[in-house]
């Protein structure tokens, strides 16, 4: 394929005139490639030229081309194949059918970047159904207890909560979270280090806005959570994929490949989506990298509360990365969307003391503060032991549902589909041959009313393939019925040689 070149009709800089800013150049390269894909000049399956060759042909730096290609990859226009280069994805031509539209005119370049990235990410907002991942059990949530705690507030307390509140969060809630983290996740922190936010996604956004500049490089897990990449990309940050092994993110490899990285974002307790738990030695290597490079580590502990392992009859839970000595450069992101329910829209970030005021002020100019009533009730819910009791019930329930899923899929498929049990998390992964078309079965399942996320959806350069089965939020009848659908479709695909 010929190297994409700049528009010959575009005006050229006069001799001695300053060159276009790097930000403008990379935006131009991105728009040129995207336009070629959308107009069919680069059809699905076309291999893009190597980044060095492409950069030389355009007369720009390699980082400029890498930024443009990475953004296209995050938006689904192209896909990287390990050892084989980058190709225009098969899904690139399906955007109109998915209801994606171009951003309206008048947006700033940053606004366009955010709008287009968000449009490609598009987290599902429909009612959860098997096997959607990340959906907790909500039907048995103690709503009556929650309402009773809310009604116990005095008129004076209600009036106080109706005022503008502290942007970092209700002091009682911050104290309750700090005590909970020490008891449950082994994290020693002061209540003042806890900044309450609207879920983990806003926490990641705050971190990106305050600690990173456009063009900065961040190490991310590959495969990994696309919501993190979308937030980083929306700020013009370069998300650098780092492969995983049985111990999680290969920090030595990432550090060697991207020596200028200023941050690493990890899910060390239960890696999303593969489920790997990062052992102590790898955690210590990650902390050492942060100290040596004056970098940050973001620990996304999205479902760290759901650990089921026992030893001698006692629960054995892996503590948070943030609990280790030498974790001064770790920012811990937590959420109540999994432990309680996503409709609550409450999460938090634990930050070093020197950063608290900056995070609080950034929160203030974003949406001022979280709803006062919800914060106050949650503080009591935690302090009075209701969170502990609820989590004990959910851990037991989720273990049971995980086994139901394993048995149902094996039985429905005649033993052809075997899920390995896990002692943590809310989903299981079934991997298939690297490079396989896992999207095909996922599309068929969705048409049959079952949500089955393909592993490739979370990959950047990784060629790992498979499917994610969320089980936490679904009762036995729904799990069994959905398993039969998947088994039938998988058998049909196998017969067709797909």
CSV table of C-alpha atoms in Angstrom, one decimal:
chain,number,residue,atom,x,y,z
A,1,UNK,CA,0.0,0.0,0.0
A,2,UNK,CA,1.4,3.5,-0.8
A,3,UNK,CA,2.3,5.7,2.0
A,4,UNK,CA,-0.5,8.2,2.9
A,5,UNK,CA,0.8,11.7,2.1
A,6,UNK,CA,-0.4,15.2,2.9
A,7,UNK,CA,-3.0,16.9,0.7
A,8,UNK,CA,-1.0,18.4,-2.2
A,9,UNK,CA,-3.5,21.3,-2.4
A,10,UNK,CA,-2.8,22.3,1.2
A,11,UNK,CA,-0.8,25.5,1.6
A,12,UNK,CA,2.8,25.0,2.4
A,13,UNK,CA,4.8,27.0,5.0
A,14,UNK,CA,6.8,29.8,3.6
A,15,UNK,CA,10.6,29.7,4.0
A,16,UNK,CA,11.5,30.5,7.5
A,17,UNK,CA,7.9,30.3,8.8
A,18,UNK,CA,7.3,28.2,12.0
A,19,UNK,CA,6.3,24.6,11.5
A,20,UNK,CA,2.8,23.6,12.5
A,21,UNK,CA,2.5,22.6,16.2
A,22,UNK,CA,2.9,18.8,16.9
A,23,UNK,CA,-0.7,18.7,18.1
A,24,UNK,CA,-2.0,20.1,14.8
A,25,UNK,CA,0.1,17.7,12.8
A,26,UNK,CA,-1.0,14.6,14.5
A,27,UNK,CA,-4.7,15.8,14.3
A,28,UNK,CA,-4.2,16.2,10.5
A,29,UNK,CA,-2.7,12.8,10.1
A,30,UNK,CA,-5.5,11.3,12.1
A,31,UNK,CA,-8.2,13.0,10.1
A,32,UNK,CA,-6.6,12.1,6.8
A,33,UNK,CA,-6.5,8.4,7.7
A,34,UNK,CA,-10.0,8.3,9.2
A,35,UNK,CA,-11.4,10.0,6.1
A,36,UNK,CA,-9.6,7.5,3.8
A,37,UNK,CA,-11.2,4.6,5.8
A,38,UNK,CA,-14.7,6.1,6.0
A,39,UNK,CA,-14.7,6.9,2.3
A,40,UNK,CA,-13.5,3.4,1.3
A,41,UNK,CA,-10.1,4.5,0.0
A,42,UNK,CA,-8.6,2.3,2.7
A,43,UNK,CA,-11.1,-0.7,2.7
A,44,UNK,CA,-11.4,-3.2,5.5
A,45,UNK,CA,-8.4,-5.6,5.7
A,46,UNK,CA,-5.9,-3.0,4.3
A,47,UNK,CA,-2.6,-3.1,6.0
A,48,UNK,CA,-1.2,0.3,7.1
A,49,UNK,CA,2.4,1.0,6.4
A,50,UNK,CA,4.9,0.6,9.3
A,51,UNK,CA,4.9,3.8,11.4
A,52,UNK,CA,8.5,4.7,10.6
A,53,UNK,CA,7.9,4.4,6.8
A,54,UNK,CA,4.6,6.3,7.2
A,55,UNK,CA,6.3,9.1,9.2
A,56,UNK,CA,9.1,9.4,6.7
A,57,UNK,CA,6.7,9.6,3.8
A,58,UNK,CA,4.7,12.4,5.6
A,59,UNK,CA,7.8,14.2,6.8
A,60,UNK,CA,6.6,14.0,10.4
A,61,UNK,CA,7.9,12.3,13.6
A,62,UNK,CA,7.1,8.7,14.3
A,63,UNK,CA,5.3,9.7,17.5
A,64,UNK,CA,2.9,11.8,15.4
A,65,UNK,CA,1.9,8.8,13.3
A,66,UNK,CA,1.7,6.5,16.4
A,67,UNK,CA,-0.7,9.0,18.1
A,68,UNK,CA,-3.0,9.1,15.1
A,69,UNK,CA,-3.0,5.3,14.6
A,70,UNK,CA,-3.5,4.7,18.3
A,71,UNK,CA,-6.5,7.0,18.3
A,72,UNK,CA,-8.0,5.2,15.3
A,73,UNK,CA,-7.4,1.9,17.1
A,74,UNK,CA,-9.2,3.1,20.2
A,75,UNK,CA,-12.1,4.2,18.1
A,76,UNK,CA,-12.3,0.9,16.3
A,77,UNK,CA,-11.1,2.0,12.8
A,78,UNK,CA,-8.0,-0.1,12.8
A,79,UNK,CA,-6.7,-3.2,14.7
A,80,UNK,CA,-3.2,-4.3,15.5
A,81,UNK,CA,-2.2,-7.9,14.8
A,82,UNK,CA,0.8,-9.1,16.8
A,83,UNK,CA,3.8,-9.6,14.6
A,84,UNK,CA,1.8,-8.7,11.5
A,85,UNK,CA,1.2,-4.9,11.6
A,86,UNK,CA,-1.9,-2.8,11.8
A,87,UNK,CA,-5.0,-3.3,9.6
A,88,UNK,CA,-8.2,-1.5,8.8
A,89,UNK,CA,-10.8,-3.4,10.9
A,90,UNK,CA,-13.8,-5.2,9.6
A,91,UNK,CA,-16.0,-3.1,11.9
A,92,UNK,CA,-14.7,0.2,10.5
A,93,UNK,CA,-17.5,0.3,7.9
A,94,UNK,CA,-20.3,-0.6,10.3
A,95,UNK,CA,-20.4,2.7,12.2
A,96,UNK,CA,-23.6,4.1,10.5
A,97,UNK,CA,-25.4,0.9,11.4
A,98,UNK,CA,-24.4,1.3,15.0
A,99,UNK,CA,-25.9,4.8,15.1
A,100,UNK,CA,-22.6,6.6,15.3
A,101,UNK,CA,-22.7,10.1,13.9
A,102,UNK,CA,-20.0,12.7,13.3
A,103,UNK,CA,-19.6,15.3,16.1
A,104,UNK,CA,-21.4,18.6,15.4
A,105,UNK,CA,-19.6,21.4,13.8
A,106,UNK,CA,-18.2,24.1,16.2
A,107,UNK,CA,-16.5,21.8,18.6
A,108,UNK,CA,-13.0,22.5,19.6
A,109,UNK,CA,-10.3,20.0,18.6
A,110,UNK,CA,-10.4,18.7,22.2
A,111,UNK,CA,-14.2,18.6,22.1
A,112,UNK,CA,-14.0,16.6,18.8
A,113,UNK,CA,-11.5,14.2,20.4
A,114,UNK,CA,-13.7,13.6,23.4
A,115,UNK,CA,-16.9,13.3,21.4
A,116,UNK,CA,-15.5,10.9,18.9
A,117,UNK,CA,-13.7,8.8,21.5
A,118,UNK,CA,-16.9,8.5,23.6
A,119,UNK,CA,-18.9,7.6,20.6
A,120,UNK,CA,-16.7,4.7,19.8
A,121,UNK,CA,-16.5,3.5,23.4
A,122,UNK,CA,-20.3,3.7,24.1
A,123,UNK,CA,-20.7,1.7,27.3
A,124,UNK,CA,-24.0,-0.2,27.3
A,125,UNK,CA,-26.8,1.6,29.1
A,126,UNK,CA,-29.6,-1.0,28.6
A,127,UNK,CA,-31.0,-3.2,31.2
A,128,UNK,CA,-28.5,-5.9,32.2
A,129,UNK,CA,-29.0,-9.4,30.9
A,130,UNK,CA,-26.8,-12.5,31.0
A,131,UNK,CA,-23.9,-12.5,30.5
A,132,UNK,CA,-23.2,-8.8,30.7
A,133,UNK,CA,-20.1,-8.2,32.7
A,134,UNK,CA,-19.8,-5.9,35.7
A,135,UNK,CA,-23.4,-6.1,36.6
A,136,UNK,CA,-23.9,-6.8,40.4
A,137,UNK,CA,-27.0,-8.4,42.0
A,138,UNK,CA,-29.4,-5.5,42.6
A,139,UNK,CA,-32.8,-7.3,43.3
A,140,UNK,CA,-31.6,-8.3,46.8
A,141,UNK,CA,-30.1,-5.0,47.6
A,142,UNK,CA,-31.4,-3.8,51.1
A,143,UNK,CA,-33.3,-0.8,49.7
A,144,UNK,CA,-35.7,-0.8,52.6
A,145,UNK,CA,-32.8,-0.5,55.0
A,146,UNK,CA,-31.3,2.2,52.9
A,147,UNK,CA,-34.5,4.2,52.9
A,148,UNK,CA,-34.8,3.8,56.7
A,149,UNK,CA,-31.3,5.2,57.2
A,150,UNK,CA,-32.3,8.1,54.9
A,151,UNK,CA,-35.4,8.9,56.9
A,152,UNK,CA,-33.5,9.0,60.2
A,153,UNK,CA,-31.9,12.3,59.3
A,154,UNK,CA,-33.1,15.3,61.4
A,155,UNK,CA,-34.6,18.4,59.7
A,156,UNK,CA,-31.4,20.2,60.5
A,157,UNK,CA,-29.3,17.6,58.8
A,158,UNK,CA,-31.5,17.6,55.8
A,159,UNK,CA,-31.2,21.4,55.5
A,160,UNK,CA,-27.4,21.2,55.8
A,161,UNK,CA,-27.2,18.6,53.0
A,162,UNK,CA,-29.3,20.8,50.8
A,163,UNK,CA,-26.5,23.4,50.8
A,164,UNK,CA,-23.3,23.5,48.7
A,165,UNK,CA,-21.0,20.9,50.2
A,166,UNK,CA,-17.3,20.1,50.4
A,167,UNK,CA,-16.1,19.1,46.9
A,168,UNK,CA,-13.8,16.3,48.3
A,169,UNK,CA,-16.8,14.7,50.0
A,170,UNK,CA,-18.8,14.4,53.2
A,171,UNK,CA,-16.3,14.2,56.1
A,172,UNK,CA,-18.1,11.3,57.7
A,173,UNK,CA,-18.1,9.4,54.5
A,174,UNK,CA,-14.4,10.0,53.9
A,175,UNK,CA,-13.7,8.8,57.4
A,176,UNK,CA,-15.9,5.7,56.9
A,177,UNK,CA,-14.1,4.8,53.6
A,178,UNK,CA,-10.7,5.2,55.2
A,179,UNK,CA,-11.6,2.9,58.1
A,180,UNK,CA,-13.1,0.4,55.6
A,181,UNK,CA,-10.1,0.4,53.4
A,182,UNK,CA,-7.8,-0.4,56.4
A,183,UNK,CA,-10.0,-3.3,57.5
A,184,UNK,CA,-10.9,-4.7,54.1
A,185,UNK,CA,-8.0,-3.9,51.7
A,186,UNK,CA,-5.1,-3.3,54.1
A,187,UNK,CA,-4.7,0.4,53.1
A,188,UNK,CA,-3.5,2.8,55.7
A,189,UNK,CA,-4.6,6.3,54.7
A,190,UNK,CA,-6.0,9.4,56.4
A,191,UNK,CA,-9.6,10.4,55.7
A,192,UNK,CA,-8.3,13.6,54.2
A,193,UNK,CA,-6.7,11.6,51.4
A,194,UNK,CA,-10.0,10.2,50.3
A,195,UNK,CA,-11.7,12.3,47.5
A,196,UNK,CA,-15.3,11.2,46.8
A,197,UNK,CA,-16.3,11.2,43.1
A,198,UNK,CA,-19.0,9.9,40.8
A,199,UNK,CA,-17.7,6.4,40.2
A,200,UNK,CA,-14.3,5.2,39.1
A,201,UNK,CA,-14.6,6.6,35.6
A,202,UNK,CA,-14.6,10.2,37.0
A,203,UNK,CA,-11.7,9.2,39.3
A,204,UNK,CA,-9.7,8.2,36.2
A,205,UNK,CA,-10.7,11.4,34.5
A,206,UNK,CA,-9.5,13.5,37.4
A,207,UNK,CA,-6.2,11.8,37.5
A,208,UNK,CA,-5.7,12.3,33.8
A,209,UNK,CA,-6.6,16.0,33.9
A,210,UNK,CA,-4.4,16.7,36.9
A,211,UNK,CA,-1.3,14.6,36.4
A,212,UNK,CA,-0.9,14.2,32.7
A,213,UNK,CA,-0.4,16.5,29.7
A,214,UNK,CA,-1.3,15.9,26.1
A,215,UNK,CA,1.3,13.7,24.5
A,216,UNK,CA,2.3,12.0,27.7
A,217,UNK,CA,2.7,8.3,27.6
A,218,UNK,CA,0.8,5.9,30.0
A,219,UNK,CA,1.3,2.2,30.2
A,220,UNK,CA,-2.0,0.3,30.1
A,221,UNK,CA,-2.8,-3.4,30.2
A,222,UNK,CA,-3.4,-5.2,26.9
A,223,UNK,CA,-6.0,-6.5,26.9
A,224,UNK,CA,-7.5,-4.1,29.4
A,225,UNK,CA,-10.5,-1.9,30.2
A,226,UNK,CA,-11.4,0.4,27.2
A,227,UNK,CA,-13.0,3.0,29.5
A,228,UNK,CA,-9.6,3.8,30.9
A,229,UNK,CA,-8.1,4.2,27.4
A,230,UNK,CA,-11.1,6.4,26.3
A,231,UNK,CA,-10.6,8.7,29.2
A,232,UNK,CA,-6.8,9.0,28.6
A,233,UNK,CA,-7.3,9.5,24.8
A,234,UNK,CA,-9.9,12.2,25.5
A,235,UNK,CA,-7.1,14.2,27.2
A,236,UNK,CA,-4.7,13.7,24.3
A,237,UNK,CA,-2.7,11.1,26.3
A,238,UNK,CA,-0.9,8.3,24.6
A,239,UNK,CA,-2.0,4.9,26.0
A,240,UNK,CA,0.9,2.5,25.4
A,241,UNK,CA,-0.2,-1.2,25.4
A,242,UNK,CA,1.8,-3.6,27.5
A,243,UNK,CA,1.3,-7.3,27.2
A,244,UNK,CA,0.2,-9.5,30.1
A,245,UNK,CA,1.5,-12.9,31.3
A,246,UNK,CA,0.5,-15.1,34.2
A,247,UNK,CA,1.6,-12.4,36.6
A,248,UNK,CA,-0.1,-9.5,35.0
A,249,UNK,CA,1.4,-6.4,33.3
A,250,UNK,CA,5.0,-7.0,32.2
A,251,UNK,CA,6.4,-3.8,33.7
A,252,UNK,CA,10.0,-4.6,32.7
A,253,UNK,CA,8.9,-5.0,29.1
A,254,UNK,CA,6.8,-1.8,29.2
A,255,UNK,CA,9.5,0.2,30.8
A,256,UNK,CA,12.0,-0.9,28.1
A,257,UNK,CA,9.7,-0.2,25.3
A,258,UNK,CA,8.3,3.1,26.6
A,259,UNK,CA,11.1,4.6,28.8
A,260,UNK,CA,9.3,8.0,28.9
A,261,UNK,CA,6.0,6.8,30.3
A,262,UNK,CA,4.7,8.9,33.2
A,263,UNK,CA,2.1,6.5,34.5
A,264,UNK,CA,0.9,2.9,34.6
A,265,UNK,CA,-2.7,2.0,35.1
A,266,UNK,CA,-3.3,-1.5,36.4
A,267,UNK,CA,-5.9,-3.8,37.9
A,268,UNK,CA,-3.6,-6.0,40.1
A,269,UNK,CA,-6.0,-7.9,42.3
A,270,UNK,CA,-8.2,-9.2,39.5
A,271,UNK,CA,-6.9,-8.1,36.1
A,272,UNK,CA,-9.6,-7.0,33.8
A,273,UNK,CA,-10.5,-8.9,31.7
A,274,UNK,CA,-8.2,-11.9,32.0
A,275,UNK,CA,-8.6,-12.4,35.8
A,276,UNK,CA,-4.9,-12.7,36.6
A,277,UNK,CA,-3.7,-11.7,40.1
A,278,UNK,CA,-0.4,-9.8,40.2
A,279,UNK,CA,1.9,-11.5,42.7
A,280,UNK,CA,4.1,-9.7,45.3
A,281,UNK,CA,7.3,-9.7,43.2
A,282,UNK,CA,5.7,-8.1,40.2
A,283,UNK,CA,3.9,-5.6,42.4
A,284,UNK,CA,7.2,-4.6,44.0
A,285,UNK,CA,8.8,-4.3,40.5
A,286,UNK,CA,6.0,-2.0,39.5
A,287,UNK,CA,6.5,0.2,42.6
A,288,UNK,CA,10.2,0.3,42.0
A,289,UNK,CA,9.6,1.4,38.4
A,290,UNK,CA,7.4,4.3,39.7
A,291,UNK,CA,10.1,5.4,42.1
A,292,UNK,CA,12.9,5.2,39.6
A,293,UNK,CA,11.1,7.0,36.9
A,294,UNK,CA,9.2,9.5,39.1
A,295,UNK,CA,6.1,8.1,37.6
A,296,UNK,CA,2.6,7.3,39.0
A,297,UNK,CA,0.7,4.1,39.3
A,298,UNK,CA,-3.0,4.0,39.2
A,299,UNK,CA,-4.6,1.0,41.0
A,300,UNK,CA,-8.1,0.3,39.7
A,301,UNK,CA,-9.6,-2.0,42.3
A,302,UNK,CA,-12.9,-2.3,40.6
A,303,UNK,CA,-14.0,-5.7,42.1
A,304,UNK,CA,-11.3,-6.3,44.7
A,305,UNK,CA,-13.9,-6.9,47.4
A,306,UNK,CA,-15.1,-10.1,45.7
A,307,UNK,CA,-12.4,-12.6,46.7
A,308,UNK,CA,-13.6,-16.1,47.7
A,309,UNK,CA,-10.4,-18.1,48.6
A,310,UNK,CA,-10.1,-19.7,52.0
A,311,UNK,CA,-7.3,-21.3,54.0
A,312,UNK,CA,-7.9,-23.3,57.1
A,313,UNK,CA,-11.5,-22.1,57.0
A,314,UNK,CA,-10.6,-18.4,57.0
A,315,UNK,CA,-10.9,-16.0,54.2
A,316,UNK,CA,-7.6,-15.3,52.4
A,317,UNK,CA,-7.8,-12.1,50.5
A,318,UNK,CA,-5.1,-10.4,48.5
A,319,UNK,CA,-4.5,-6.9,49.9
A,320,UNK,CA,-4.4,-3.8,47.6
A,321,UNK,CA,-1.2,-2.8,45.8
A,322,UNK,CA,-1.6,0.5,47.7
A,323,UNK,CA,-1.2,-1.3,51.0
A,324,UNK,CA,2.5,-2.2,50.3
A,325,UNK,CA,5.5,-0.3,51.6
A,326,UNK,CA,6.8,2.1,49.0
A,327,UNK,CA,3.4,2.8,47.5
A,328,UNK,CA,3.7,6.6,47.9
A,329,UNK,CA,3.2,7.1,44.2
A,330,UNK,CA,0.1,4.9,43.9
A,331,UNK,CA,-3.3,6.4,43.5
A,332,UNK,CA,-6.1,4.0,44.5
A,333,UNK,CA,-9.4,4.1,42.6
A,334,UNK,CA,-12.4,2.5,44.2
A,335,UNK,CA,-16.1,2.3,43.4
A,336,UNK,CA,-19.4,1.3,45.0
A,337,UNK,CA,-20.9,0.4,41.6
A,338,UNK,CA,-19.9,-3.2,42.1
A,339,UNK,CA,-20.1,-3.6,45.9
A,340,UNK,CA,-23.5,-1.9,46.1
A,341,UNK,CA,-25.1,-0.8,42.7
A,342,UNK,CA,-24.1,1.4,39.8
A,343,UNK,CA,-27.1,3.6,40.2
A,344,UNK,CA,-25.6,5.0,43.4
A,345,UNK,CA,-22.9,6.8,41.3
A,346,UNK,CA,-20.4,7.0,44.1
A,347,UNK,CA,-16.7,6.2,44.0
A,348,UNK,CA,-13.5,7.6,45.4
A,349,UNK,CA,-9.8,8.2,44.8
A,350,UNK,CA,-7.1,7.9,47.5
A,351,UNK,CA,-4.4,10.3,46.7
A,352,UNK,CA,-1.1,11.4,48.3
A,353,UNK,CA,-1.6,14.2,50.9
A,354,UNK,CA,0.1,16.8,48.7
A,355,UNK,CA,-2.4,16.3,45.9
A,356,UNK,CA,-5.6,16.4,48.0
A,357,UNK,CA,-6.3,20.1,47.5
A,358,UNK,CA,-5.8,20.0,43.8
A,359,UNK,CA,-8.1,17.0,43.4
A,360,UNK,CA,-10.8,18.7,45.5
A,361,UNK,CA,-10.6,21.9,43.5
A,362,UNK,CA,-10.7,19.9,40.2
A,363,UNK,CA,-13.8,18.1,41.5
A,364,UNK,CA,-15.3,21.5,42.4
A,365,UNK,CA,-15.1,22.9,38.9
A,366,UNK,CA,-16.4,19.6,37.4
A,367,UNK,CA,-19.7,19.0,39.2
A,368,UNK,CA,-19.1,20.7,42.5
A,369,UNK,CA,-19.8,17.7,44.8
A,370,UNK,CA,-21.7,14.4,45.0
A,371,UNK,CA,-25.3,14.4,46.3
A,372,UNK,CA,-25.3,15.1,50.0
A,373,UNK,CA,-28.1,12.7,51.0
A,374,UNK,CA,-26.5,9.7,49.2
A,375,UNK,CA,-23.1,10.4,50.8
A,376,UNK,CA,-24.6,10.7,54.3
A,377,UNK,CA,-26.6,7.5,54.0
A,378,UNK,CA,-23.6,5.6,52.6
A,379,UNK,CA,-21.5,6.8,55.5
A,380,UNK,CA,-23.9,5.3,58.0
A,381,UNK,CA,-24.3,2.2,55.9
A,382,UNK,CA,-20.6,1.6,56.2
A,383,UNK,CA,-20.2,2.7,59.8
A,384,UNK,CA,-23.0,0.5,61.1
A,385,UNK,CA,-21.7,-2.6,59.5
A,386,UNK,CA,-24.3,-3.0,56.7
A,387,UNK,CA,-21.7,-2.9,53.9
A,388,UNK,CA,-19.8,-5.8,55.6
A,389,UNK,CA,-23.0,-7.9,55.9
A,390,UNK,CA,-24.1,-7.1,52.4
A,391,UNK,CA,-20.7,-8.1,50.9
A,392,UNK,CA,-20.6,-11.4,52.9
A,393,UNK,CA,-24.0,-12.3,51.4
A,394,UNK,CA,-22.9,-11.3,47.9
A,395,UNK,CA,-19.6,-13.2,48.1
A,396,UNK,CA,-21.6,-16.4,49.0
A,397,UNK,CA,-24.2,-15.7,46.3
A,398,UNK,CA,-21.6,-15.0,43.6
A,399,UNK,CA,-19.7,-18.2,44.4
A,400,UNK,CA,-22.9,-20.2,43.9
A,401,UNK,CA,-23.7,-18.4,40.7
A,402,UNK,CA,-20.3,-19.0,39.3
A,403,UNK,CA,-20.6,-22.7,39.9
A,404,UNK,CA,-24.1,-22.7,38.3
A,405,UNK,CA,-22.6,-21.0,35.2
A,406,UNK,CA,-19.7,-23.5,35.0
A,407,UNK,CA,-22.0,-26.5,35.3
A,408,UNK,CA,-24.7,-25.1,33.0
A,409,UNK,CA,-22.3,-24.3,30.1
A,410,UNK,CA,-20.5,-27.7,30.4
A,411,UNK,CA,-23.8,-29.6,30.4
A,412,UNK,CA,-25.4,-27.6,27.6
A,413,UNK,CA,-22.3,-28.1,25.4
A,414,UNK,CA,-21.8,-31.7,26.2
A,415,UNK,CA,-18.5,-30.8,27.8
A,416,UNK,CA,-17.1,-28.9,24.8
A,417,UNK,CA,-17.2,-25.6,26.7
A,418,UNK,CA,-15.4,-25.7,30.0
A,419,UNK,CA,-15.0,-22.7,32.2
A,420,UNK,CA,-12.2,-22.8,34.8
A,421,UNK,CA,-13.4,-21.6,38.3
A,422,UNK,CA,-11.9,-18.5,39.9
A,423,UNK,CA,-11.6,-17.5,43.5
A,424,UNK,CA,-12.3,-13.8,42.7
A,425,UNK,CA,-14.3,-11.5,40.5
A,426,UNK,CA,-17.7,-11.3,38.9
A,427,UNK,CA,-16.9,-12.9,35.5
A,428,UNK,CA,-15.1,-15.8,33.9
A,429,UNK,CA,-13.1,-15.9,30.7
A,430,UNK,CA,-13.2,-18.7,28.1
A,431,UNK,CA,-10.3,-18.3,25.7
A,432,UNK,CA,-10.1,-19.7,22.2
A,433,UNK,CA,-7.3,-19.9,19.6
A,434,UNK,CA,-5.3,-16.7,19.3
A,435,UNK,CA,-6.4,-14.5,16.4
A,436,UNK,CA,-9.8,-16.2,16.1
A,437,UNK,CA,-12.9,-14.3,15.2
A,438,UNK,CA,-14.6,-14.1,18.6
A,439,UNK,CA,-16.8,-11.3,17.4
A,440,UNK,CA,-18.9,-13.6,15.3
A,441,UNK,CA,-20.2,-15.7,18.2
A,442,UNK,CA,-20.8,-12.5,20.2
A,443,UNK,CA,-22.9,-11.0,17.5
A,444,UNK,CA,-25.0,-14.2,17.1
A,445,UNK,CA,-25.5,-14.3,20.9
A,446,UNK,CA,-26.6,-10.7,21.0
A,447,UNK,CA,-29.2,-11.4,18.3
A,448,UNK,CA,-30.5,-14.2,20.4
A,449,UNK,CA,-30.8,-12.0,23.5
A,450,UNK,CA,-27.5,-12.9,25.3
A,451,UNK,CA,-24.7,-10.4,26.0
A,452,UNK,CA,-21.4,-12.2,25.5
A,453,UNK,CA,-18.5,-9.8,25.3
A,454,UNK,CA,-15.6,-10.9,23.0
A,455,UNK,CA,-12.1,-10.6,24.5
A,456,UNK,CA,-10.9,-8.9,21.3
A,457,UNK,CA,-13.0,-5.9,22.3
A,458,UNK,CA,-10.6,-5.1,25.1
A,459,UNK,CA,-7.3,-5.7,23.1
A,460,UNK,CA,-5.0,-3.2,21.5
A,461,UNK,CA,-2.2,-5.2,20.1
A,462,UNK,CA,-2.9,-8.5,21.8
A,463,UNK,CA,-4.2,-11.4,19.7
A,464,UNK,CA,-5.8,-13.2,22.6
A,465,UNK,CA,-9.4,-14.1,21.8
A,466,UNK,CA,-12.3,-15.5,23.8
A,467,UNK,CA,-15.5,-14.5,25.6
A,468,UNK,CA,-16.4,-13.0,29.0
A,469,UNK,CA,-19.2,-14.5,31.0
A,470,UNK,CA,-20.6,-12.2,33.7
A,471,UNK,CA,-22.6,-14.1,36.3
A,472,UNK,CA,-22.9,-12.0,39.4
A,473,UNK,CA,-26.2,-10.2,38.6
A,474,UNK,CA,-28.2,-13.1,37.2
A,475,UNK,CA,-30.3,-15.9,38.9
A,476,UNK,CA,-29.9,-19.6,38.1
A,477,UNK,CA,-32.8,-19.8,35.5
A,478,UNK,CA,-31.4,-16.9,33.5
A,479,UNK,CA,-27.8,-18.3,33.6
A,480,UNK,CA,-29.0,-21.8,32.5
A,481,UNK,CA,-31.1,-20.4,29.7
A,482,UNK,CA,-28.3,-18.2,28.4
A,483,UNK,CA,-25.8,-21.0,28.6
A,484,UNK,CA,-28.0,-23.1,26.4
A,485,UNK,CA,-28.1,-20.3,23.8
A,486,UNK,CA,-24.4,-19.9,23.8
A,487,UNK,CA,-23.8,-23.7,23.6
A,488,UNK,CA,-26.1,-24.0,20.7
A,489,UNK,CA,-24.6,-21.1,18.8
A,490,UNK,CA,-21.0,-22.3,19.5
A,491,UNK,CA,-21.9,-25.8,18.2
A,492,UNK,CA,-23.4,-24.3,15.0
A,493,UNK,CA,-20.3,-22.1,14.5
A,494,UNK,CA,-18.0,-25.1,15.0
A,495,UNK,CA,-20.0,-27.1,12.4
A,496,UNK,CA,-19.6,-24.3,9.9
A,497,UNK,CA,-15.9,-24.1,10.6
A,498,UNK,CA,-16.1,-20.5,11.9
